[in-house]
Amino acid sequence: MSEPLANLPLIIRQLNCMDYSQVWHAMQDFTDDRDDSILDELWLVEHPPVFTQGQAGKEEHLLMPGDIEVVKVDRGGQVTYHGPGQQVIYFMINLRRRKMGVRQLVTLIENAIVASLNDYDIKAYPKADAPGVYVDDKKVASLGLRVRKGCSFHGLALNVNMDLSPFLRINPCGYAGLEMIQTCDLQGPQTTQDASKSLVKHLTTLLQASDVLYQHELPDLHKIAKSK
């Protein structure tokens, strides 16, 4: 029998700045190797500059990628940009064990972002027809997930204090002319450390974590496999 939602511990991994593809493949391997004995995890990370193109991604939304690498990935959605100064959080959540649908997880993530920005008196909101979080019709956070074996991976990207100009080389999330903003220009978090502190507080509350365990490196997949 699965444990009650409120009794599940949560691992938080602070990975600092890491190559996108390395973390993406680690997410895939972690999801493929896990079973119901493996705890859920949130991975906090920043990436060197990279465009990521979702499964439904259309080439027409890549306007002028130039010298920035484009990686075609297995999440939902169109193209987005990741770079230093953006807080990315990946959700390694066993949805089946939690009896939770992907739409519920999307709503939970959006609510956590809205609540964390509200801590700074920023009036943010989600849109029903365009996943993510917005302020005055400008996008401050993007969201894309994949579910495999009843478990989620990929996650959110909150613009904190970064170079936003690469977003002008694409149609962000497939929307031509969509303006991207960041929290440092809204009297919100000025650093990813501040942003992550607020986000983790709200995410652990909404996920009803019974305990929070902190790690500072990618999971040892060999140990996970051996523990089965």
JSON list of C-alpha atoms in Angstrom, two decimals:
[
{"chain": "A", "resi": 1, "resn": "MET", "atom": "CA", "xyz": [0.00, 0.00, 0.00]},
{"chain": "A", "resi": 2, "resn": "SER", "atom": "CA", "xyz": [1.37, 3.45, -0.89]},
{"chain": "A", "resi": 3, "resn": "GLU", "atom": "CA", "xyz": [2.27, 5.85, 1.91]},
{"chain": "A", "resi": 4, "resn": "PRO", "atom": "CA", "xyz": [0.00, 8.81, 2.66]},
{"chain": "A", "resi": 5, "resn": "LEU", "atom": "CA", "xyz": [1.03, 11.92, 0.76]},
{"chain": "A", "resi": 6, "resn": "ALA", "atom": "CA", "xyz": [1.91, 13.84, 3.91]},
{"chain": "A", "resi": 7, "resn": "ASN", "atom": "CA", "xyz": [4.32, 11.16, 5.16]},
{"chain": "A", "resi": 8, "resn": "LEU", "atom": "CA", "xyz": [6.71, 11.18, 2.20]},
{"chain": "A", "resi": 9, "resn": "PRO", "atom": "CA", "xyz": [10.15, 12.76, 2.64]},
{"chain": "A", "resi": 10, "resn": "LEU", "atom": "CA", "xyz": [11.56, 14.85, -0.20]},
{"chain": "A", "resi": 11, "resn": "ILE", "atom": "CA", "xyz": [15.16, 15.15, -1.39]},
{"chain": "A", "resi": 12, "resn": "ILE", "atom": "CA", "xyz": [16.34, 18.59, -2.55]},
{"chain": "A", "resi": 13, "resn": "ARG", "atom": "CA", "xyz": [19.43, 18.52, -4.77]},
{"chain": "A", "resi": 14, "resn": "GLN", "atom": "CA", "xyz": [21.28, 21.82, -5.17]},
{"chain": "A", "resi": 15, "resn": "LEU", "atom": "CA", "xyz": [23.34, 21.21, -8.32]},
{"chain": "A", "resi": 16, "resn": "ASN", "atom": "CA", "xyz": [24.50, 24.80, -8.93]},
{"chain": "A", "resi": 17, "resn": "CYS", "atom": "CA", "xyz": [25.51, 25.27, -12.60]},
{"chain": "A", "resi": 18, "resn": "MET", "atom": "CA", "xyz": [25.61, 22.12, -14.75]},
{"chain": "A", "resi": 19, "resn": "ASP", "atom": "CA", "xyz": [25.51, 21.21, -18.44]},
{"chain": "A", "resi": 20, "resn": "TYR", "atom": "CA", "xyz": [21.92, 20.81, -19.65]},
{"chain": "A", "resi": 21, "resn": "SER", "atom": "CA", "xyz": [22.34, 17.50, -21.48]},
{"chain": "A", "resi": 22, "resn": "GLN", "atom": "CA", "xyz": [24.17, 15.90, -18.55]},
{"chain": "A", "resi": 23, "resn": "VAL", "atom": "CA", "xyz": [21.31, 16.72, -16.18]},
{"chain": "A", "resi": 24, "resn": "TRP", "atom": "CA", "xyz": [18.64, 15.77, -18.74]},
{"chain": "A", "resi": 25, "resn": "HIS", "atom": "CA", "xyz": [20.14, 12.30, -19.27]},
{"chain": "A", "resi": 26, "resn": "ALA", "atom": "CA", "xyz": [20.48, 11.87, -15.50]},
{"chain": "A", "resi": 27, "resn": "MET", "atom": "CA", "xyz": [16.75, 12.66, -15.18]},
{"chain": "A", "resi": 28, "resn": "GLN", "atom": "CA", "xyz": [15.93, 10.01, -17.77]},
{"chain": "A", "resi": 29, "resn": "ASP", "atom": "CA", "xyz": [18.14, 7.39, -16.08]},
{"chain": "A", "resi": 30, "resn": "PHE", "atom": "CA", "xyz": [16.77, 8.21, -12.63]},
{"chain": "A", "resi": 31, "resn": "THR", "atom": "CA", "xyz": [13.19, 7.83, -13.89]},
{"chain": "A", "resi": 32, "resn": "ASP", "atom": "CA", "xyz": [13.92, 4.58, -15.71]},
{"chain": "A", "resi": 33, "resn": "ASP", "atom": "CA", "xyz": [15.70, 3.03, -12.70]},
{"chain": "A", "resi": 34, "resn": "ARG", "atom": "CA", "xyz": [13.37, 4.11, -9.90]},
{"chain": "A", "resi": 35, "resn": "ASP", "atom": "CA", "xyz": [10.63, 2.13, -8.22]},
{"chain": "A", "resi": 36, "resn": "ASP", "atom": "CA", "xyz": [8.21, 2.85, -5.36]},
{"chain": "A", "resi": 37, "resn": "SER", "atom": "CA", "xyz": [11.03, 2.57, -2.80]},
{"chain": "A", "resi": 38, "resn": "ILE", "atom": "CA", "xyz": [12.83, 5.62, -4.24]},
{"chain": "A", "resi": 39, "resn": "LEU", "atom": "CA", "xyz": [12.09, 9.01, -2.67]},
{"chain": "A", "resi": 40, "resn": "ASP", "atom": "CA", "xyz": [10.83, 11.92, -4.75]},
{"chain": "A", "resi": 41, "resn": "GLU", "atom": "CA", "xyz": [13.35, 14.65, -5.51]},
{"chain": "A", "resi": 42, "resn": "LEU", "atom": "CA", "xyz": [13.58, 18.28, -6.64]},
{"chain": "A", "resi": 43, "resn": "TRP", "atom": "CA", "xyz": [16.72, 19.20, -8.58]},
{"chain": "A", "resi": 44, "resn": "LEU", "atom": "CA", "xyz": [17.75, 22.87, -8.40]},
{"chain": "A", "resi": 45, "resn": "VAL", "atom": "CA", "xyz": [20.16, 23.94, -11.13]},
{"chain": "A", "resi": 46, "resn": "GLU", "atom": "CA", "xyz": [21.33, 26.70, -13.46]},
{"chain": "A", "resi": 47, "resn": "HIS", "atom": "CA", "xyz": [22.52, 25.91, -16.99]},
{"chain": "A", "resi": 48, "resn": "PRO", "atom": "CA", "xyz": [25.08, 27.46, -19.34]},
{"chain": "A", "resi": 49, "resn": "PRO", "atom": "CA", "xyz": [23.30, 29.08, -22.33]},
{"chain": "A", "resi": 50, "resn": "VAL", "atom": "CA", "xyz": [21.16, 26.58, -24.25]},
{"chain": "A", "resi": 51, "resn": "PHE", "atom": "CA", "xyz": [17.91, 26.48, -26.24]},
{"chain": "A", "resi": 52, "resn": "THR", "atom": "CA", "xyz": [15.74, 23.43, -25.60]},
{"chain": "A", "resi": 53, "resn": "GLN", "atom": "CA", "xyz": [13.13, 22.34, -28.12]},
{"chain": "A", "resi": 54, "resn": "GLY", "atom": "CA", "xyz": [10.17, 20.31, -26.80]},
{"chain": "A", "resi": 55, "resn": "GLN", "atom": "CA", "xyz": [8.64, 17.28, -28.51]},
{"chain": "A", "resi": 56, "resn": "ALA", "atom": "CA", "xyz": [6.07, 19.37, -30.37]},
{"chain": "A", "resi": 57, "resn": "GLY", "atom": "CA", "xyz": [8.66, 22.01, -31.21]},
{"chain": "A", "resi": 58, "resn": "LYS", "atom": "CA", "xyz": [8.48, 23.66, -34.62]},
{"chain": "A", "resi": 59, "resn": "GLU", "atom": "CA", "xyz": [11.64, 24.84, -36.36]},
{"chain": "A", "resi": 60, "resn": "GLU", "atom": "CA", "xyz": [9.92, 28.12, -37.30]},
{"chain": "A", "resi": 61, "resn": "HIS", "atom": "CA", "xyz": [10.09, 29.21, -33.65]},
{"chain": "A", "resi": 62, "resn": "LEU", "atom": "CA", "xyz": [13.91, 29.08, -33.75]},
{"chain": "A", "resi": 63, "resn": "LEU", "atom": "CA", "xyz": [14.51, 32.48, -35.31]},
{"chain": "A", "resi": 64, "resn": "MET", "atom": "CA", "xyz": [18.27, 33.07, -34.91]},
{"chain": "A", "resi": 65, "resn": "PRO", "atom": "CA", "xyz": [19.86, 30.57, -32.52]},
{"chain": "A", "resi": 66, "resn": "GLY", "atom": "CA", "xyz": [23.34, 31.65, -33.65]},
{"chain": "A", "resi": 67, "resn": "ASP", "atom": "CA", "xyz": [26.12, 30.30, -31.44]},
{"chain": "A", "resi": 68, "resn": "ILE", "atom": "CA", "xyz": [23.81, 28.93, -28.72]},
{"chain": "A", "resi": 69, "resn": "GLU", "atom": "CA", "xyz": [23.32, 25.15, -28.79]},
{"chain": "A", "resi": 70, "resn": "VAL", "atom": "CA", "xyz": [19.84, 23.80, -29.56]},
{"chain": "A", "resi": 71, "resn": "VAL", "atom": "CA", "xyz": [18.93, 20.54, -27.77]},
{"chain": "A", "resi": 72, "resn": "LYS", "atom": "CA", "xyz": [15.84, 18.58, -28.83]},
{"chain": "A", "resi": 73, "resn": "VAL", "atom": "CA", "xyz": [14.34, 17.06, -25.70]},
{"chain": "A", "resi": 74, "resn": "ASP", "atom": "CA", "xyz": [11.47, 14.83, -24.57]},
{"chain": "A", "resi": 75, "resn": "ARG", "atom": "CA", "xyz": [9.41, 17.32, -22.56]},
{"chain": "A", "resi": 76, "resn": "GLY", "atom": "CA", "xyz": [6.18, 18.90, -23.70]},
{"chain": "A", "resi": 77, "resn": "GLY", "atom": "CA", "xyz": [6.02, 22.37, -25.20]},
{"chain": "A", "resi": 78, "resn": "GLN", "atom": "CA", "xyz": [7.98, 24.39, -27.71]},
{"chain": "A", "resi": 79, "resn": "VAL", "atom": "CA", "xyz": [11.36, 26.13, -27.54]},
{"chain": "A", "resi": 80, "resn": "THR", "atom": "CA", "xyz": [12.73, 28.00, -24.52]},
{"chain": "A", "resi": 81, "resn": "TYR", "atom": "CA", "xyz": [16.05, 29.35, -23.30]},
{"chain": "A", "resi": 82, "resn": "HIS", "atom": "CA", "xyz": [18.08, 28.46, -20.22]},
{"chain": "A", "resi": 83, "resn": "GLY", "atom": "CA", "xyz": [21.05, 30.44, -18.98]},
{"chain": "A", "resi": 84, "resn": "PRO", "atom": "CA", "xyz": [22.92, 31.61, -15.87]},
{"chain": "A", "resi": 85, "resn": "GLY", "atom": "CA", "xyz": [20.75, 33.64, -13.51]},
{"chain": "A", "resi": 86, "resn": "GLN", "atom": "CA", "xyz": [17.67, 31.51, -14.20]},
{"chain": "A", "resi": 87, "resn": "GLN", "atom": "CA", "xyz": [16.48, 29.18, -11.44]},
{"chain": "A", "resi": 88, "resn": "VAL", "atom": "CA", "xyz": [15.54, 25.80, -12.89]},
{"chain": "A", "resi": 89, "resn": "ILE", "atom": "CA", "xyz": [13.82, 23.15, -10.76]},
{"chain": "A", "resi": 90, "resn": "TYR", "atom": "CA", "xyz": [13.24, 19.62, -12.02]},
{"chain": "A", "resi": 91, "resn": "PHE", "atom": "CA", "xyz": [10.45, 17.51, -10.50]},
{"chain": "A", "resi": 92, "resn": "MET", "atom": "CA", "xyz": [11.30, 13.85, -10.02]},
{"chain": "A", "resi": 93, "resn": "ILE", "atom": "CA", "xyz": [7.90, 12.93, -8.63]},
{"chain": "A", "resi": 94, "resn": "ASN", "atom": "CA", "xyz": [6.24, 9.51, -8.49]},
{"chain": "A", "resi": 95, "resn": "LEU", "atom": "CA", "xyz": [2.76, 10.64, -9.53]},
{"chain": "A", "resi": 96, "resn": "ARG", "atom": "CA", "xyz": [1.32, 7.14, -9.45]},
{"chain": "A", "resi": 97, "resn": "ARG", "atom": "CA", "xyz": [2.35, 6.66, -5.82]},
{"chain": "A", "resi": 98, "resn": "ARG", "atom": "CA", "xyz": [0.90, 10.06, -4.90]},
{"chain": "A", "resi": 99, "resn": "LYS", "atom": "CA", "xyz": [-2.30, 9.35, -6.85]},
{"chain": "A", "resi": 100, "resn": "MET", "atom": "CA", "xyz": [-1.71, 12.64, -8.62]},
{"chain": "A", "resi": 101, "resn": "GLY", "atom": "CA", "xyz": [-2.34, 13.56, -12.25]},
{"chain": "A", "resi": 102, "resn": "VAL", "atom": "CA", "xyz": [0.04, 15.61, -14.36]},
{"chain": "A", "resi": 103, "resn": "ARG", "atom": "CA", "xyz": [-2.46, 18.48, -14.51]},
{"chain": "A", "resi": 104, "resn": "GLN", "atom": "CA", "xyz": [-2.49, 18.54, -10.69]},
{"chain": "A", "resi": 105, "resn": "LEU", "atom": "CA", "xyz": [1.30, 18.75, -10.66]},
{"chain": "A", "resi": 106, "resn": "VAL", "atom": "CA", "xyz": [1.31, 21.60, -13.19]},
{"chain": "A", "resi": 107, "resn": "THR", "atom": "CA", "xyz": [-1.20, 23.51, -11.06]},
{"chain": "A", "resi": 108, "resn": "LEU", "atom": "CA", "xyz": [0.84, 22.83, -7.92]},
{"chain": "A", "resi": 109, "resn": "ILE", "atom": "CA", "xyz": [4.00, 24.17, -9.56]},
{"chain": "A", "resi": 110, "resn": "GLU", "atom": "CA", "xyz": [2.26, 27.28, -10.87]},
{"chain": "A", "resi": 111, "resn": "ASN", "atom": "CA", "xyz": [0.71, 27.92, -7.45]},
{"chain": "A", "resi": 112, "resn": "ALA", "atom": "CA", "xyz": [4.12, 27.63, -5.76]},
{"chain": "A", "resi": 113, "resn": "ILE", "atom": "CA", "xyz": [5.65, 30.16, -8.17]},
{"chain": "A", "resi": 114, "resn": "VAL", "atom": "CA", "xyz": [2.74, 32.57, -7.67]},
{"chain": "A", "resi": 115, "resn": "ALA", "atom": "CA", "xyz": [3.00, 32.20, -3.88]},
{"chain": "A", "resi": 116, "resn": "SER", "atom": "CA", "xyz": [6.77, 32.71, -3.87]},
{"chain": "A", "resi": 117, "resn": "LEU", "atom": "CA", "xyz": [6.46, 35.90, -5.95]},
{"chain": "A", "resi": 118, "resn": "ASN", "atom": "CA", "xyz": [3.64, 37.06, -3.69]},
{"chain": "A", "resi": 119, "resn": "ASP", "atom": "CA", "xyz": [6.19, 36.97, -0.84]},
{"chain": "A", "resi": 120, "resn": "TYR", "atom": "CA", "xyz": [7.75, 39.92, -2.68]},
{"chain": "A", "resi": 121, "resn": "ASP", "atom": "CA", "xyz": [4.39, 41.64, -3.37]},
{"chain": "A", "resi": 122, "resn": "ILE", "atom": "CA", "xyz": [4.56, 40.65, -7.04]},
{"chain": "A", "resi": 123, "resn": "LYS", "atom": "CA", "xyz": [1.11, 39.93, -8.48]},
{"chain": "A", "resi": 124, "resn": "ALA", "atom": "CA", "xyz": [1.74, 36.91, -10.69]},
{"chain": "A", "resi": 125, "resn": "TYR", "atom": "CA", "xyz": [-0.75, 34.50, -12.22]},
{"chain": "A", "resi": 126, "resn": "PRO", "atom": "CA", "xyz": [-0.98, 31.39, -14.44]},
{"chain": "A", "resi": 127, "resn": "LYS", "atom": "CA", "xyz": [-2.90, 31.18, -17.72]},
{"chain": "A", "resi": 128, "resn": "ALA", "atom": "CA", "xyz": [-5.23, 28.29, -18.47]},
{"chain": "A", "resi": 129, "resn": "ASP", "atom": "CA", "xyz": [-4.25, 28.14, -22.15]},
{"chain": "A", "resi": 130, "resn": "ALA", "atom": "CA", "xyz": [-0.49, 28.77, -21.81]},
{"chain": "A", "resi": 131, "resn": "PRO", "atom": "CA", "xyz": [1.40, 26.97, -19.00]},
{"chain": "A", "resi": 132, "resn": "GLY", "atom": "CA", "xyz": [3.74, 29.16, -16.99]},
{"chain": "A", "resi": 133, "resn": "VAL", "atom": "CA", "xyz": [3.47, 32.23, -14.78]},
{"chain": "A", "resi": 134, "resn": "TYR", "atom": "CA", "xyz": [2.96, 35.81, -15.91]},
{"chain": "A", "resi": 135, "resn": "VAL", "atom": "CA", "xyz": [3.11, 39.37, -14.57]},
{"chain": "A", "resi": 136, "resn": "ASP", "atom": "CA", "xyz": [1.22, 42.04, -16.54]},
{"chain": "A", "resi": 137, "resn": "ASP", "atom": "CA", "xyz": [0.96, 39.63, -19.50]},
{"chain": "A", "resi": 138, "resn": "LYS", "atom": "CA", "xyz": [4.75, 39.14, -19.57]},
{"chain": "A", "resi": 139, "resn": "LYS", "atom": "CA", "xyz": [6.22, 35.73, -18.83]},
{"chain": "A", "resi": 140, "resn": "VAL", "atom": "CA", "xyz": [8.44, 35.31, -15.78]},
{"chain": "A", "resi": 141, "resn": "ALA", "atom": "CA", "xyz": [8.44, 31.50, -15.49]},
{"chain": "A", "resi": 142, "resn": "SER", "atom": "CA", "xyz": [8.17, 28.67, -18.02]},
{"chain": "A", "resi": 143, "resn": "LEU", "atom": "CA", "xyz": [7.04, 25.12, -17.39]},
{"chain": "A", "resi": 144, "resn": "GLY", "atom": "CA", "xyz": [7.37, 21.80, -19.21]},
{"chain": "A", "resi": 145, "resn": "LEU", "atom": "CA", "xyz": [7.04, 18.22, -17.98]},
{"chain": "A", "resi": 146, "resn": "ARG", "atom": "CA", "xyz": [7.36, 14.64, -19.15]},
{"chain": "A", "resi": 147, "resn": "VAL", "atom": "CA", "xyz": [5.76, 11.63, -17.47]},
{"chain": "A", "resi": 148, "resn": "ARG", "atom": "CA", "xyz": [7.19, 8.12, -17.87]},
{"chain": "A", "resi": 149, "resn": "LYS", "atom": "CA", "xyz": [6.37, 5.01, -15.82]},
{"chain": "A", "resi": 150, "resn": "GLY", "atom": "CA", "xyz": [3.96, 7.17, -13.82]},
{"chain": "A", "resi": 151, "resn": "CYS", "atom": "CA", "xyz": [6.80, 9.50, -12.79]},
{"chain": "A", "resi": 152, "resn": "SER", "atom": "CA", "xyz": [7.53, 13.09, -13.80]},
{"chain": "A", "resi": 153, "resn": "PHE", "atom": "CA", "xyz": [10.73, 14.80, -14.87]},
{"chain": "A", "resi": 154, "resn": "HIS", "atom": "CA", "xyz": [11.66, 18.21, -16.35]},
{"chain": "A", "resi": 155, "resn": "GLY", "atom": "CA", "xyz": [10.03, 21.16, -14.58]},
{"chain": "A", "resi": 156, "resn": "LEU", "atom": "CA", "xyz": [10.10, 24.95, -14.18]},
{"chain": "A", "resi": 157, "resn": "ALA", "atom": "CA", "xyz": [12.43, 27.81, -15.14]},
{"chain": "A", "resi": 158, "resn": "LEU", "atom": "CA", "xyz": [12.10, 31.12, -13.27]},
{"chain": "A", "resi": 159, "resn": "ASN", "atom": "CA", "xyz": [13.88, 34.14, -14.76]},
{"chain": "A", "resi": 160, "resn": "VAL", "atom": "CA", "xyz": [15.70, 35.80, -11.86]},
{"chain": "A", "resi": 161, "resn": "ASN", "atom": "CA", "xyz": [18.71, 37.90, -12.88]},
{"chain": "A", "resi": 162, "resn": "MET", "atom": "CA", "xyz": [19.95, 36.91, -16.33]},
{"chain": "A", "resi": 163, "resn": "ASP", "atom": "CA", "xyz": [20.66, 38.06, -19.85]},
{"chain": "A", "resi": 164, "resn": "LEU", "atom": "CA", "xyz": [17.21, 38.00, -21.45]},
{"chain": "A", "resi": 165, "resn": "SER", "atom": "CA", "xyz": [18.42, 38.88, -24.96]},
{"chain": "A", "resi": 166, "resn": "PRO", "atom": "CA", "xyz": [18.62, 35.23, -26.18]},
{"chain": "A", "resi": 167, "resn": "PHE", "atom": "CA", "xyz": [14.83, 35.03, -25.84]},
{"chain": "A", "resi": 168, "resn": "LEU", "atom": "CA", "xyz": [14.71, 37.49, -28.77]},
{"chain": "A", "resi": 169, "resn": "ARG", "atom": "CA", "xyz": [16.29, 34.78, -30.95]},
{"chain": "A", "resi": 170, "resn": "ILE", "atom": "CA", "xyz": [13.24, 32.52, -30.54]},
{"chain": "A", "resi": 171, "resn": "ASN", "atom": "CA", "xyz": [9.48, 32.65, -30.21]},
{"chain": "A", "resi": 172, "resn": "PRO", "atom": "CA", "xyz": [9.43, 31.76, -26.50]},
{"chain": "A", "resi": 173, "resn": "CYS", "atom": "CA", "xyz": [7.21, 28.72, -25.90]},
{"chain": "A", "resi": 174, "resn": "GLY", "atom": "CA", "xyz": [5.96, 29.13, -29.47]},
{"chain": "A", "resi": 175, "resn": "TYR", "atom": "CA", "xyz": [4.49, 32.63, -28.99]},
{"chain": "A", "resi": 176, "resn": "ALA", "atom": "CA", "xyz": [5.79, 35.30, -31.38]},
{"chain": "A", "resi": 177, "resn": "GLY", "atom": "CA", "xyz": [6.42, 38.57, -29.60]},
{"chain": "A", "resi": 178, "resn": "LEU", "atom": "CA", "xyz": [5.96, 37.17, -26.08]},
{"chain": "A", "resi": 179, "resn": "GLU", "atom": "CA", "xyz": [7.90, 39.42, -23.73]},
{"chain": "A", "resi": 180, "resn": "MET", "atom": "CA", "xyz": [10.00, 37.73, -21.05]},
{"chain": "A", "resi": 181, "resn": "ILE", "atom": "CA", "xyz": [10.72, 39.45, -17.73]},
{"chain": "A", "resi": 182, "resn": "GLN", "atom": "CA", "xyz": [12.71, 38.60, -14.61]},
{"chain": "A", "resi": 183, "resn": "THR", "atom": "CA", "xyz": [12.24, 38.96, -10.88]},
{"chain": "A", "resi": 184, "resn": "CYS", "atom": "CA", "xyz": [15.20, 41.31, -10.32]},
{"chain": "A", "resi": 185, "resn": "ASP", "atom": "CA", "xyz": [13.37, 43.96, -12.38]},
{"chain": "A", "resi": 186, "resn": "LEU", "atom": "CA", "xyz": [10.16, 43.52, -10.37]},
{"chain": "A", "resi": 187, "resn": "GLN", "atom": "CA", "xyz": [11.65, 44.21, -6.92]},
{"chain": "A", "resi": 188, "resn": "GLY", "atom": "CA", "xyz": [11.60, 40.45, -6.44]},
{"chain": "A", "resi": 189, "resn": "PRO", "atom": "CA", "xyz": [14.46, 37.99, -5.81]},
{"chain": "A", "resi": 190, "resn": "GLN", "atom": "CA", "xyz": [17.78, 39.40, -6.99]},
{"chain": "A", "resi": 191, "resn": "THR", "atom": "CA", "xyz": [19.66, 36.09, -6.92]},
{"chain": "A", "resi": 192, "resn": "THR", "atom": "CA", "xyz": [18.83, 32.47, -7.69]},
{"chain": "A", "resi": 193, "resn": "GLN", "atom": "CA", "xyz": [19.69, 31.66, -4.05]},
{"chain": "A", "resi": 194, "resn": "ASP", "atom": "CA", "xyz": [16.91, 33.96, -2.84]},
{"chain": "A", "resi": 195, "resn": "ALA", "atom": "CA", "xyz": [14.49, 32.67, -5.47]},
{"chain": "A", "resi": 196, "resn": "SER", "atom": "CA", "xyz": [15.19, 29.02, -4.68]},
{"chain": "A", "resi": 197, "resn": "LYS", "atom": "CA", "xyz": [14.72, 29.56, -0.95]},
{"chain": "A", "resi": 198, "resn": "SER", "atom": "CA", "xyz": [11.22, 30.96, -1.49]},
{"chain": "A", "resi": 199, "resn": "LEU", "atom": "CA", "xyz": [10.28, 28.38, -4.14]},
{"chain": "A", "resi": 200, "resn": "VAL", "atom": "CA", "xyz": [11.45, 25.41, -2.07]},
{"chain": "A", "resi": 201, "resn": "LYS", "atom": "CA", "xyz": [9.49, 26.69, 0.94]},
{"chain": "A", "resi": 202, "resn": "HIS", "atom": "CA", "xyz": [6.24, 26.74, -1.01]},
{"chain": "A", "resi": 203, "resn": "LEU", "atom": "CA", "xyz": [6.91, 23.56, -3.00]},
{"chain": "A", "resi": 204, "resn": "THR", "atom": "CA", "xyz": [7.68, 21.47, 0.09]},
{"chain": "A", "resi": 205, "resn": "THR", "atom": "CA", "xyz": [4.49, 22.79, 1.71]},
{"chain": "A", "resi": 206, "resn": "LEU", "atom": "CA", "xyz": [2.31, 22.03, -1.31]},
{"chain": "A", "resi": 207, "resn": "LEU", "atom": "CA", "xyz": [3.91, 18.60, -1.76]},
{"chain": "A", "resi": 208, "resn": "GLN", "atom": "CA", "xyz": [3.28, 17.99, 1.97]},
{"chain": "A", "resi": 209, "resn": "ALA", "atom": "CA", "xyz": [6.82, 16.74, 2.56]},
{"chain": "A", "resi": 210, "resn": "SER", "atom": "CA", "xyz": [7.22, 15.09, 5.96]},
{"chain": "A", "resi": 211, "resn": "ASP", "atom": "CA", "xyz": [10.96, 15.80, 5.92]},
{"chain": "A", "resi": 212, "resn": "VAL", "atom": "CA", "xyz": [13.41, 17.56, 3.59]},
{"chain": "A", "resi": 213, "resn": "LEU", "atom": "CA", "xyz": [16.83, 16.06, 2.88]},
{"chain": "A", "resi": 214, "resn": "TYR", "atom": "CA", "xyz": [19.49, 18.15, 1.10]},
{"chain": "A", "resi": 215, "resn": "GLN", "atom": "CA", "xyz": [22.08, 16.80, -1.35]},
{"chain": "A", "resi": 216, "resn": "HIS", "atom": "CA", "xyz": [24.64, 18.59, -3.52]},
{"chain": "A", "resi": 217, "resn": "GLU", "atom": "CA", "xyz": [25.35, 16.26, -6.43]},
{"chain": "A", "resi": 218, "resn": "LEU", "atom": "CA", "xyz": [23.51, 14.16, -8.99]},
{"chain": "A", "resi": 219, "resn": "PRO", "atom": "CA", "xyz": [22.13, 10.89, -7.59]},
{"chain": "A", "resi": 220, "resn": "ASP", "atom": "CA", "xyz": [24.35, 7.82, -7.68]},
{"chain": "A", "resi": 221, "resn": "LEU", "atom": "CA", "xyz": [22.34, 5.70, -10.10]},
{"chain": "A", "resi": 222, "resn": "HIS", "atom": "CA", "xyz": [24.50, 2.65, -9.38]},
{"chain": "A", "resi": 223, "resn": "LYS", "atom": "CA", "xyz": [23.46, 2.81, -5.71]},
{"chain": "A", "resi": 224, "resn": "ILE", "atom": "CA", "xyz": [19.80, 3.21, -6.69]},
{"chain": "A", "resi": 225, "resn": "ALA", "atom": "CA", "xyz": [19.99, 0.12, -8.91]},
{"chain": "A", "resi": 226, "resn": "LYS", "atom": "CA", "xyz": [21.76, -1.90, -6.18]},
{"chain": "A", "resi": 227, "resn": "SER", "atom": "CA", "xyz": [19.14, -0.99, -3.58]},
{"chain": "A", "resi": 228, "resn": "LYS", "atom": "CA", "xyz": [16.37, -2.64, -5.57]}
]
